[in-house]
Tab-separated table of C-alpha atoms and ligand atoms in Angstrom:
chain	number	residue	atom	x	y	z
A	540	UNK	CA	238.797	-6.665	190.300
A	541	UNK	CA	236.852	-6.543	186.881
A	542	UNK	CA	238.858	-6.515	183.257
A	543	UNK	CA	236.400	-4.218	181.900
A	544	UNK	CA	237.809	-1.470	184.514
A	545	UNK	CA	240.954	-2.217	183.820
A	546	UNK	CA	239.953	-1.666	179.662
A	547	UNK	CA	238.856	1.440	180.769
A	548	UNK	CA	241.436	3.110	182.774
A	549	UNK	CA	244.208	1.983	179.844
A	550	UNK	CA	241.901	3.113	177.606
A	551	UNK	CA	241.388	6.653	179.180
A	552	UNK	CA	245.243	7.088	179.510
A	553	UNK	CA	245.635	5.930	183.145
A	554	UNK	CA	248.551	4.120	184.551
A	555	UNK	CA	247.678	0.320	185.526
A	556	UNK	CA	249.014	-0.347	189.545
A	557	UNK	CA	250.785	-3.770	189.764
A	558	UNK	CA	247.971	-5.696	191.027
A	559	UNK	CA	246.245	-4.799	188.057
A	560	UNK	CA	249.015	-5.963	186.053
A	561	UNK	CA	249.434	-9.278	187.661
A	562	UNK	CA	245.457	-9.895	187.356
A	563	UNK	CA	246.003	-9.319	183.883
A	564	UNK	CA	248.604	-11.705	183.673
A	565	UNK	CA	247.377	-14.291	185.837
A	566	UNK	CA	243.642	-14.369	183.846
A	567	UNK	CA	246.055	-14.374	180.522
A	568	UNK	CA	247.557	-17.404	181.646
A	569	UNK	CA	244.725	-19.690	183.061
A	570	UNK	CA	242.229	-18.765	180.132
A	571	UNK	CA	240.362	-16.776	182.640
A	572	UNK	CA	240.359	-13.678	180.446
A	573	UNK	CA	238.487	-13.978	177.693
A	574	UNK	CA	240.927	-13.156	174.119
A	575	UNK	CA	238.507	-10.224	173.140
A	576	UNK	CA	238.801	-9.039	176.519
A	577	UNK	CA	243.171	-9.417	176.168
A	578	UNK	CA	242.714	-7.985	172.856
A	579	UNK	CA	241.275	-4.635	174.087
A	580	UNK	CA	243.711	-4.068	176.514
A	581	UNK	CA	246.453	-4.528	174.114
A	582	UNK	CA	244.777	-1.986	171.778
A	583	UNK	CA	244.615	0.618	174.456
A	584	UNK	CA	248.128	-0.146	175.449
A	585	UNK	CA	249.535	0.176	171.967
A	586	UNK	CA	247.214	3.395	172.000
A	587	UNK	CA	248.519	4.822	175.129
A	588	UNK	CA	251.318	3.081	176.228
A	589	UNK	CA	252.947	2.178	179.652
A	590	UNK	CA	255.392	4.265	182.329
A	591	UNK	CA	258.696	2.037	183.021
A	592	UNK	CA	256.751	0.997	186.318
A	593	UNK	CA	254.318	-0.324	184.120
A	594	UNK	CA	256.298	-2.193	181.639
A	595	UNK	CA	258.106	-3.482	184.469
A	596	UNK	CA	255.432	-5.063	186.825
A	597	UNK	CA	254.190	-6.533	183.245
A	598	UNK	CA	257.961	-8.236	182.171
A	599	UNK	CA	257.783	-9.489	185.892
A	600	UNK	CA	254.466	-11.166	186.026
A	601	UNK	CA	255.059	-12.269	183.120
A	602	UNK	CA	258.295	-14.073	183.844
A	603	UNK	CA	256.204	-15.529	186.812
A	604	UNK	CA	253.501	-16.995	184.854
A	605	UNK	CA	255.514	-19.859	184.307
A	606	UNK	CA	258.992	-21.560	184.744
A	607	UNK	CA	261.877	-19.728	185.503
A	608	UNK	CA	265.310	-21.785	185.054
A	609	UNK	CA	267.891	-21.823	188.100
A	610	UNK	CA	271.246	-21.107	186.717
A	611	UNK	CA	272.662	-20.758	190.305
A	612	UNK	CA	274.445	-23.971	190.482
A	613	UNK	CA	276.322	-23.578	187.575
A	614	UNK	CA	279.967	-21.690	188.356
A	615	UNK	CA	280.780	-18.169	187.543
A	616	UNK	CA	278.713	-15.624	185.484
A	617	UNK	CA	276.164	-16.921	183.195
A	618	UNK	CA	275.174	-15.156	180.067
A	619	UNK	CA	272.471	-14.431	177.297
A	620	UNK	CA	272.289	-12.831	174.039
A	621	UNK	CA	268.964	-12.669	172.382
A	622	UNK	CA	268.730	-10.463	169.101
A	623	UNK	CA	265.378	-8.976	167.652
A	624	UNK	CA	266.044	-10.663	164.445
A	625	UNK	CA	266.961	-9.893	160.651
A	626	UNK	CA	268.020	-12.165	157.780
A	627	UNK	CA	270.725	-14.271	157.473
A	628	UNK	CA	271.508	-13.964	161.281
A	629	UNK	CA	273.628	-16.643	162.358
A	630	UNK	CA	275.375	-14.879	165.224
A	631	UNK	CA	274.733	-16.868	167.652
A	632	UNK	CA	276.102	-20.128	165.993
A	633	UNK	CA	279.657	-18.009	166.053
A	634	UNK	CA	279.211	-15.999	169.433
A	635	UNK	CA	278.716	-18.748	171.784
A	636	UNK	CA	281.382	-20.674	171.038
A	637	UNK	CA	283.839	-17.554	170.747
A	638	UNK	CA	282.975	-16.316	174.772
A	639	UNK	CA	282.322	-20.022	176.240
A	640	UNK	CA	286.505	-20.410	174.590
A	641	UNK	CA	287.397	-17.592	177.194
A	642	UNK	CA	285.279	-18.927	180.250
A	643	UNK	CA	282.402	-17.102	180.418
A	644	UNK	CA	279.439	-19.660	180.100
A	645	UNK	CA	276.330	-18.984	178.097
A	646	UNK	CA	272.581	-20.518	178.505
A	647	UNK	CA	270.336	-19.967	175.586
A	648	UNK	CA	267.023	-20.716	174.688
A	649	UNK	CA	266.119	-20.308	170.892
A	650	UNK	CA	262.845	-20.534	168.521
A	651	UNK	CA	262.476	-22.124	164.935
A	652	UNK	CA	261.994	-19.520	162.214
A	653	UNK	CA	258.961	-17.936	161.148
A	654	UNK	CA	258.403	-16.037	157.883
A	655	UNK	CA	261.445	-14.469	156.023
A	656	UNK	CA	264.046	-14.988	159.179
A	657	UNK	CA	265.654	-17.979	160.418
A	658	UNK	CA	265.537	-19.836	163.129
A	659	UNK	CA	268.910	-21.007	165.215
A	660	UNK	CA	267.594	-24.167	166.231
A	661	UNK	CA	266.613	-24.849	162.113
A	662	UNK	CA	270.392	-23.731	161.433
A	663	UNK	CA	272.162	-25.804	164.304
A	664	UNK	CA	269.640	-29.511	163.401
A	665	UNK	CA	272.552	-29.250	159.617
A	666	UNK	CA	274.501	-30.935	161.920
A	667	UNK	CA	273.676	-34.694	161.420
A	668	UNK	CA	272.001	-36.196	164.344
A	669	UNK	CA	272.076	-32.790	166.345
A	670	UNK	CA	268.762	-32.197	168.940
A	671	UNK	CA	267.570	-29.434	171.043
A	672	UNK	CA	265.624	-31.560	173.025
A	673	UNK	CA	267.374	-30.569	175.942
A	674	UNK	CA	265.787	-31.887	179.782
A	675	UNK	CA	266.609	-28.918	182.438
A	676	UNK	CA	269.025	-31.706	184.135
A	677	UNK	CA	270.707	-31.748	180.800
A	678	UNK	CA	270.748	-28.317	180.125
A	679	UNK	CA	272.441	-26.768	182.761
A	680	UNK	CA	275.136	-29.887	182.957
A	681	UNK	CA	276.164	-28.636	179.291
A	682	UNK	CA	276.096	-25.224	180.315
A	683	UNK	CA	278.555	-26.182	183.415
A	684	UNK	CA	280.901	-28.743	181.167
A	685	UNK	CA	280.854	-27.292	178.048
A	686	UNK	CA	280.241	-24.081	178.499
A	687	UNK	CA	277.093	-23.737	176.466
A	688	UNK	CA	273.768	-24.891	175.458
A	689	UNK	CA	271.372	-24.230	173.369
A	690	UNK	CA	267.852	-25.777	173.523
A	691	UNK	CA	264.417	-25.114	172.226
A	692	UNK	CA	262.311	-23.326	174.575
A	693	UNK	CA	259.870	-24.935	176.757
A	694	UNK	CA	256.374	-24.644	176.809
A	695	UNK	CA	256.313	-24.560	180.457
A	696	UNK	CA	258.764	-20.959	180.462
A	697	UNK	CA	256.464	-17.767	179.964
A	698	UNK	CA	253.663	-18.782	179.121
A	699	UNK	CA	251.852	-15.980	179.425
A	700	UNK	CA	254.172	-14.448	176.506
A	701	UNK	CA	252.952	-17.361	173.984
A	702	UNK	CA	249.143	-16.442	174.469
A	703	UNK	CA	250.056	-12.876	174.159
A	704	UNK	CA	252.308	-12.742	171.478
A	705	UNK	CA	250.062	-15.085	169.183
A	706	UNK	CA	246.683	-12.723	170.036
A	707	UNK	CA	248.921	-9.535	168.998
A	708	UNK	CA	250.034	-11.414	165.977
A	709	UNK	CA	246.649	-11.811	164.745
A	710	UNK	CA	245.251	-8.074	166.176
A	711	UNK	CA	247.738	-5.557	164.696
A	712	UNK	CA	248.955	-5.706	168.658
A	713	UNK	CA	252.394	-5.992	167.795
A	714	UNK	CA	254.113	-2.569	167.155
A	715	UNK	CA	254.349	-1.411	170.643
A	716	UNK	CA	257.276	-0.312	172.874
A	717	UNK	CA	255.631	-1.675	176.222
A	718	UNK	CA	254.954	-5.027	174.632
A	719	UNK	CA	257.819	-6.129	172.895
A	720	UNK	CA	259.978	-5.330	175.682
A	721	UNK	CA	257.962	-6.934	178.188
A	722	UNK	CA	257.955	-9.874	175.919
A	723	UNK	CA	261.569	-10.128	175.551
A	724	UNK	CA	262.819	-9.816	178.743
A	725	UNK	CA	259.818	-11.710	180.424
A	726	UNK	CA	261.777	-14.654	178.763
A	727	UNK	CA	265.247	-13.374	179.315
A	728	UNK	CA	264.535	-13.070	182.926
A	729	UNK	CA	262.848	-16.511	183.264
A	730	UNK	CA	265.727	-18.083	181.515
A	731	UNK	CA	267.689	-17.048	184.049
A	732	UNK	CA	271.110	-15.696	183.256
A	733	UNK	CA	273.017	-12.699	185.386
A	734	UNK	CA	273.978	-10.582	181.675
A	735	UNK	CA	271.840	-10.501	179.188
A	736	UNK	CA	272.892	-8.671	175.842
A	737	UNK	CA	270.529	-7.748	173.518
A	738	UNK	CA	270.902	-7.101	169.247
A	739	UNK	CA	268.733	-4.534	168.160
A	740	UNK	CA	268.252	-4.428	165.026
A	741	UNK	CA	267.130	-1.742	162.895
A	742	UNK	CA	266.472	-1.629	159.217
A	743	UNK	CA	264.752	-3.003	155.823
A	744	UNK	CA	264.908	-6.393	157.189
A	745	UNK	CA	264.647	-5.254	160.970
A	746	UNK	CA	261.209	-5.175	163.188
A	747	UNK	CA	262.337	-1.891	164.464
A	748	UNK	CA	263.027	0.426	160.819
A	749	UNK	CA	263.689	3.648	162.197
A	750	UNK	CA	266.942	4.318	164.342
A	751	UNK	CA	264.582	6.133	166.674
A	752	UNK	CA	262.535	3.478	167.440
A	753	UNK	CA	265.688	0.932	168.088
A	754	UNK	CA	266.872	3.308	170.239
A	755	UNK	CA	263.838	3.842	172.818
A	756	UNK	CA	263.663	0.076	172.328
A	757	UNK	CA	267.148	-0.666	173.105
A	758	UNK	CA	266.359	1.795	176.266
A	759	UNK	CA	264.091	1.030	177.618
A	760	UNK	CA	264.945	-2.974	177.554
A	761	UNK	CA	268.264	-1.804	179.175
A	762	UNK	CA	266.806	-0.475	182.054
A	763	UNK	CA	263.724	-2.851	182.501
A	764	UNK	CA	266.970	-5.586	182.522
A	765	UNK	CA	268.460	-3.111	185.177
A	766	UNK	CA	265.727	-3.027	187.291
A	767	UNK	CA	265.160	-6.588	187.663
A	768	UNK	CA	268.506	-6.790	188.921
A	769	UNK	CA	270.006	-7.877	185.542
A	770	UNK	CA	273.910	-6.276	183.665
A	771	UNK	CA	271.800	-5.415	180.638
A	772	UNK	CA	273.370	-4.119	177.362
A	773	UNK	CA	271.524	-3.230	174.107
A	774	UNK	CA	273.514	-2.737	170.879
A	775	UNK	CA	271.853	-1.283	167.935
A	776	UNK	CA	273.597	-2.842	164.688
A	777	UNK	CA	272.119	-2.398	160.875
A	778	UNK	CA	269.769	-4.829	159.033
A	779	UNK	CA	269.230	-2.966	156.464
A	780	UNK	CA	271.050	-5.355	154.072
A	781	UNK	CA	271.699	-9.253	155.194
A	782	UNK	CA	273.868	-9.780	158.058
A	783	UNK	CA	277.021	-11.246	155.880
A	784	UNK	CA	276.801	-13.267	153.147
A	785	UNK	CA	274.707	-16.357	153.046
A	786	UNK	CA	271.209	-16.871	154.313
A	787	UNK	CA	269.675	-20.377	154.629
A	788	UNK	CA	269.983	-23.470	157.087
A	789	UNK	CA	273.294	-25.042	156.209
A	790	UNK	CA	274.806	-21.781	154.294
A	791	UNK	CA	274.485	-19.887	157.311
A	792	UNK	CA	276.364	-22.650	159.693
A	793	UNK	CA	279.196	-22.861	156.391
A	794	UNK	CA	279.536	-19.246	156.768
A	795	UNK	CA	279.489	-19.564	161.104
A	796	UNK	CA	282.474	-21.996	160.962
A	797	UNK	CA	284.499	-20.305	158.024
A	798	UNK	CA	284.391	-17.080	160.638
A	799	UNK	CA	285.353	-19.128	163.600
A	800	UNK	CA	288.279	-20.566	160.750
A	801	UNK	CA	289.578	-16.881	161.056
A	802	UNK	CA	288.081	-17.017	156.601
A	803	UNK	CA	285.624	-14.339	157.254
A	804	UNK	CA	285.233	-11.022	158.504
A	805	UNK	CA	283.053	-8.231	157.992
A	806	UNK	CA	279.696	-7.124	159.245
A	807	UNK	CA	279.125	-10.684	161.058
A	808	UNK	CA	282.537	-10.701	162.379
A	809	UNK	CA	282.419	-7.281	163.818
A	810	UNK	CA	279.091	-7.837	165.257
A	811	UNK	CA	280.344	-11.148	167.278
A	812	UNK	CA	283.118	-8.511	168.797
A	813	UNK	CA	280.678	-6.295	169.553
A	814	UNK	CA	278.154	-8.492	171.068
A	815	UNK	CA	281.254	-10.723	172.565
A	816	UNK	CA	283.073	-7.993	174.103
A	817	UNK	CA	279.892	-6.428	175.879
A	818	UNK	CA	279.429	-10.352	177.448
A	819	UNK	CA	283.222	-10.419	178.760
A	820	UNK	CA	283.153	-7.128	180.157
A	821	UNK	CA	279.707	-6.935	182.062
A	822	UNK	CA	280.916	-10.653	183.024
A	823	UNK	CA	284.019	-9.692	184.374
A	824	UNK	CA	286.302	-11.600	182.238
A	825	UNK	CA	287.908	-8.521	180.632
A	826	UNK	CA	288.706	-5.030	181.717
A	827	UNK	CA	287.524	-3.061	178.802
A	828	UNK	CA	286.138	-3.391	175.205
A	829	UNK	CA	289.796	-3.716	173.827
A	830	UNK	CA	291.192	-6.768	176.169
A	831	UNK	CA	287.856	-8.051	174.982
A	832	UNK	CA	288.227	-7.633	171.795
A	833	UNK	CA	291.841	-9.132	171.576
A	834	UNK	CA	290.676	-12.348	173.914
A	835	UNK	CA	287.830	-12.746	171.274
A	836	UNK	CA	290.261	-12.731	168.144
A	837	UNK	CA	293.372	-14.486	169.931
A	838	UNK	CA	290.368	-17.353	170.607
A	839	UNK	CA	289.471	-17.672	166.694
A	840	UNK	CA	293.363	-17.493	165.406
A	841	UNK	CA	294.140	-20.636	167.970
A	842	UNK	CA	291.161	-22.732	167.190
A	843	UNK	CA	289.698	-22.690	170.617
A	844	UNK	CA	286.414	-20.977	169.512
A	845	UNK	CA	286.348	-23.675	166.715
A	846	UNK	CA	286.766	-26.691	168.811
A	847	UNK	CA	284.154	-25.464	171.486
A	848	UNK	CA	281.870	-25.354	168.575
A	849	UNK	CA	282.804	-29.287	168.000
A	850	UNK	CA	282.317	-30.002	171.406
A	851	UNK	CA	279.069	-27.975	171.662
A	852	UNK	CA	277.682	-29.775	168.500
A	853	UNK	CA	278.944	-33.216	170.079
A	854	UNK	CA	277.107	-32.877	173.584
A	855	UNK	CA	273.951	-32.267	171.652
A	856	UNK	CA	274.130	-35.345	169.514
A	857	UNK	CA	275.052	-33.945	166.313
A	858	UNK	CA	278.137	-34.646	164.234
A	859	UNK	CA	281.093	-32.849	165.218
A	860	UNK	CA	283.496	-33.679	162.018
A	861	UNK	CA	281.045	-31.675	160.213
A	862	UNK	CA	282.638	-28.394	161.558
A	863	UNK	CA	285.802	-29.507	160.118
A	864	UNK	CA	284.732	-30.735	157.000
A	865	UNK	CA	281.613	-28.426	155.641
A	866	UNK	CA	280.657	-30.959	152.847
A	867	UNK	CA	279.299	-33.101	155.658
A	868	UNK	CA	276.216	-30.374	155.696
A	869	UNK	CA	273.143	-30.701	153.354
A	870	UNK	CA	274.335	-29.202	150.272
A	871	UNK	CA	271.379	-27.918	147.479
A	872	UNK	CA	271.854	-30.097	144.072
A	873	UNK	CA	271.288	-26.893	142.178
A	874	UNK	CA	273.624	-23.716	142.004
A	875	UNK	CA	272.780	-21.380	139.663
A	876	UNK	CA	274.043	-17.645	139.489
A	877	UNK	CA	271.605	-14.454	139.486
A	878	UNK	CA	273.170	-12.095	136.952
A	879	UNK	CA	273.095	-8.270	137.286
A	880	UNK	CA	271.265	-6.412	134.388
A	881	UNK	CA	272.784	-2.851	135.207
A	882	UNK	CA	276.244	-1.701	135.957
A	883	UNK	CA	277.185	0.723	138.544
A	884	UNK	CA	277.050	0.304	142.744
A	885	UNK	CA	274.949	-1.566	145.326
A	886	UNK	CA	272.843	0.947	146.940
A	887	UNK	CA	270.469	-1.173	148.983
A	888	UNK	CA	270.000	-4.840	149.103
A	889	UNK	CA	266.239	-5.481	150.588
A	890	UNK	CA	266.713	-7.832	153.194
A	891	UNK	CA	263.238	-8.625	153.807
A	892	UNK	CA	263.283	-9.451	149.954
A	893	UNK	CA	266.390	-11.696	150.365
A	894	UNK	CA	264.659	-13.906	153.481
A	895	UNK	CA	261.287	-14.030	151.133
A	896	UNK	CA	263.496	-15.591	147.836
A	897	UNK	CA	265.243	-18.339	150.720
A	898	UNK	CA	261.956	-18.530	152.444
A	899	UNK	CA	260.220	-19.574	148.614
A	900	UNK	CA	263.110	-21.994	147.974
A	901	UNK	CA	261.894	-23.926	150.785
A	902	UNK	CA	264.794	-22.228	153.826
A	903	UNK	CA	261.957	-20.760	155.319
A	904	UNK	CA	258.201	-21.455	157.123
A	905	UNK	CA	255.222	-20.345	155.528
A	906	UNK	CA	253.497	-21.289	158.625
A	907	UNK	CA	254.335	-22.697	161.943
A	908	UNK	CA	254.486	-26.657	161.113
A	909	UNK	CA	255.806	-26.591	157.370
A	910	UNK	CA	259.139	-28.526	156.753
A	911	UNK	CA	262.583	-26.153	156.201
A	912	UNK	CA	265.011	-27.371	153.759
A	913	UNK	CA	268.069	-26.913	155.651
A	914	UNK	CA	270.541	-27.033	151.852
A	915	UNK	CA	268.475	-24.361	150.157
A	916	UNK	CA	269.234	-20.463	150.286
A	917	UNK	CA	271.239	-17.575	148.903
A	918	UNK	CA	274.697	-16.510	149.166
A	919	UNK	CA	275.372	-12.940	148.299
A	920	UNK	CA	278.312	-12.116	146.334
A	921	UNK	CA	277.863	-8.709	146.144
A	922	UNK	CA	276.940	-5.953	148.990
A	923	UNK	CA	276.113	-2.360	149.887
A	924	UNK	CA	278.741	-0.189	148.427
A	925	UNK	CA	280.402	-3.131	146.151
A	926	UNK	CA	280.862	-2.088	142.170
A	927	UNK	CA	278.898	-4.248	140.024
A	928	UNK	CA	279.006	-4.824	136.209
A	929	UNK	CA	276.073	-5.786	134.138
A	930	UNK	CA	276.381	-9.523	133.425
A	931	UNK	CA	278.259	-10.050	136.854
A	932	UNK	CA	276.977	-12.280	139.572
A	933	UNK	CA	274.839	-10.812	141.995
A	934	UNK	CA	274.169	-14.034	144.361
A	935	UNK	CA	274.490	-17.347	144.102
A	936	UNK	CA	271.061	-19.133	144.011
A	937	UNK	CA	271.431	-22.808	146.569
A	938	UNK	CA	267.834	-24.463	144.951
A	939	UNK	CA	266.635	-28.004	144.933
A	940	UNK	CA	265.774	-27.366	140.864
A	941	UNK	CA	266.808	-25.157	138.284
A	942	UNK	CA	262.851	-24.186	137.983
A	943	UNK	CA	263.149	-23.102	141.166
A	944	UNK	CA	266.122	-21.022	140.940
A	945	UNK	CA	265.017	-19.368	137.795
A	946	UNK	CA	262.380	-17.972	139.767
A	947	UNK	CA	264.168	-17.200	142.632
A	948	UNK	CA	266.640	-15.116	140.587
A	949	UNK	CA	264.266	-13.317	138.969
A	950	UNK	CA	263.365	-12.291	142.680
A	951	UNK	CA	266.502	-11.370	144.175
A	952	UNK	CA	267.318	-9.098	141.229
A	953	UNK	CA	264.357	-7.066	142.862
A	954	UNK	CA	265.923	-6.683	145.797
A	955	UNK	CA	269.037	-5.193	144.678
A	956	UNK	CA	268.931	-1.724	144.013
A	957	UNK	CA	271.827	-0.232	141.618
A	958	UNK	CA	272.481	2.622	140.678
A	959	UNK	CA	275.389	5.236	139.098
A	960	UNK	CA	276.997	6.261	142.498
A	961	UNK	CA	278.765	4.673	145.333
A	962	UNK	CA	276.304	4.862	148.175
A	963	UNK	CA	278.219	6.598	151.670
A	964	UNK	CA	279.182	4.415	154.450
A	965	UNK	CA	277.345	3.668	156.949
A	966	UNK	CA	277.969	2.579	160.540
A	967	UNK	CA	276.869	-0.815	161.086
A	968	UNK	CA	277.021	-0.715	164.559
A	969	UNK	CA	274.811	2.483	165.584
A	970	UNK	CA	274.886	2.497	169.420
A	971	UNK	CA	275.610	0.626	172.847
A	972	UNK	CA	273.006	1.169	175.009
A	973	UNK	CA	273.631	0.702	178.712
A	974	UNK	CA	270.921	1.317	181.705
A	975	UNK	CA	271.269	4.657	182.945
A	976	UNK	CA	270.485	4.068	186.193
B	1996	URA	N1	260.261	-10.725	169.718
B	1996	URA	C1	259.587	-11.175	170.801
B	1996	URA	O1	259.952	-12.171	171.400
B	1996	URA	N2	258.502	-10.482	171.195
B	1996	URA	C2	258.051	-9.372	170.582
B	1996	URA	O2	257.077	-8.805	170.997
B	1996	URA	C3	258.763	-8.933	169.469
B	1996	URA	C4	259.865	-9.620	169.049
């Protein structure tokens, strides 16, 4: 089999069989294909695209190019939620521990952050002393004991994915239906669990800005889940404004535990029922959405989804009296408020703006190995649809000096957009996608 034919029939519009695929995949992985070579084909695939047969043979030899995890010793249904990420999204800090406190266990493999979003694993290492230096051996005894785990993901798990995915970084490769999905769920599949649930989301701050697009996303991942034997669900929620209140390292855990307190609602709360009651159902562990829904809440008003957060943080080395007393987490030495200049209504809040001013503070990576401040950030105190008066606060600015929060003011004003009328409501979560098959 030669690359350059297989160039050449993506290129002409024809549809790739799976040996083709897995040739692909396998010359990907052991540096047999040459990156202009890759490159090419991912240029006439963006071009062209892939039928669901194709997109699936790819997800599945990609999941085969490396490691896949072996969840089967673990009891009961295991779970995964992976989201396509946005700014100030700490949902997974709140989620886990809110479904592990009803029984349904949950094995997760996060990434650092990159850019203008966060990373989990940055977020969680707030917690003095906390690792996600998981072994496998250690990993899945969590997952059994605790309930949950959450580790950094190996470099032996997709590999195939990491060559890809930094070749379409650097080759305007990205933007494609075919390729982000079989990106995704080539790791979702290797990593193992029996539901995966998926956060789509779609906005400013999203990857995917038109509904449209989250939507044949959110499809087609549903059904590539589906057909790899997988409950898939894919929820389409809004990024186009922060996801709650605070974005940054420790400000984002603050804000995790004062939801799991039963302090704090709203778009992040609803989002964690959402997400939470998709899990329990597909897993089993509830009839419908609203038995869900209720387990979910009872588990936050009790202070079992609080205390599985302590004993998560525990296992994984990191100081659980933190979770009960927040000044424990890195806290910024400067706080210093961003005033509004106009009167009148939020109508949009940037959130790709928003990640930039906590990415410049230090909260974020410029590139893959600089250092994150974990006490830096933002915390809005005003949001979409929220009256403002000139003079009031707009956001509290978390910076390490007041030079640095000047700027970052001046910043965040840009991303605010105000204006004379209350903007309408909008859904924030758009759809719930399940495989039709
Ligand atoms: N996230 C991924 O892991 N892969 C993509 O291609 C896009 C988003």
């Amino acid at each position: 089999m030669l690359m350059t034919d297989i160039i050449a029939k993506k290129r002409d519009g024809g549809e790739l069989s799976a040996e083709e695929v897995a040739f692909f995949i396998k010359g990907v992985t052991d540096g047999s294909i040459p990156d202009y070579q890759t490159a090419a084909l991912l240029m006439a695939i963006v071009w062209r695209g892939m039928s669901r047969r194709e997109t699936l043979d790819l997800t599945l030899a990609m999941m085969r190019s490396g490691e896949t995890l072996d969840l089967s010793g673990i009891s009961g249904v295991k779970a995964d939620k992976h989201s396509t990420g946005g700014v100030g999204d700490k949902t997974s800090l709140a989620l886990l521990p809110m479904v592990a406190a009803q029984g349904v266990r949950m094995a997760k493999m996060s990434g650092r952050g990159l850019g203008h979003t966060g990373g989990t694993l940055d977020k969680l290492e707030s917690f003095p002393g906390f690792s996600s230096a998981l072994s496998e051996e250690q990993f899945l005894a969590q997952v059994e004991r605790v309930g949950f785990a959450i580790a950094g993901q190996t470099a032996d798990l997709d590999p195939a994915d990491k060559k890809l995915y930094a070749l379409r970084d650097v080759t305007g490769t990205v933007q494609s239906i075919p390729l982000i999905v079989s990106s995704i769920m080539s790791k979702k599949l290797a990593a193992g669990a029996d539901v995966i649930v998926l956060d789509v989301k779609t906005g400013s701050g999203a990857f995917m800005k038109t509904e449209a697009d989250a939507l044949e996303l959110a499809r087609e991942m549903a059904e590539v889940g589906r057909l790899a034997g997988k409950r898939t669900v894919a929820c389409i929620t809004d990024m186009d404004q922060p996801l709650g209140r605070a974005v940054g390292n420790a400000l984002e855990v603050k804000e995790a535990i004062a939801l799991l307190k039963g302090e704090f609602g709203g778009d992040l709360l609803e989002l964690c029922l959402t997400l939470g009651a998709c899990i329990l159902t597909e897993a089993g562990a509830a009839a419908d959405d609203a038995e869900a829904r209720a387990k979910l809440e009872r588990g936050i008003a009790d202070g079992s989804a609080l205390a599985k957060l302590a004993e998560f943080v525990a296992a994984q080395g990191g100081d659980a009296r933190a979770v009960y007393d927040v000044s424990l987490l890195p806290d910024a030495p400067v706080k210093y408020e961003a005033l509004s200049e106009a009167s009148g209504y939020v109508r949009r809040i940037d959130a790709e703006g928003v990640g930039l001013v906590s990415m410049h503070l230090g909260g974020g990576r410029e590139t893959a190995d600089s250092a994150v401040d974990l006490a830096v950030g933002v915390t809005l105190n005003k949001k979409r649809g929220d009256a403002v008066a000139a003079g009031e606060s707009l956001a509290t600015i978390h910076a390490r000096s007041e030079a640095a929060a000047e700027a970052a003011a001046v910043l965040l004003r840009r991303a605010y957009s105000i204006g004379p009328e209350r903007p309408e409501d909008v859904p924030f979560v758009k759809a719930v996608v399940r495989a039709e098959g």
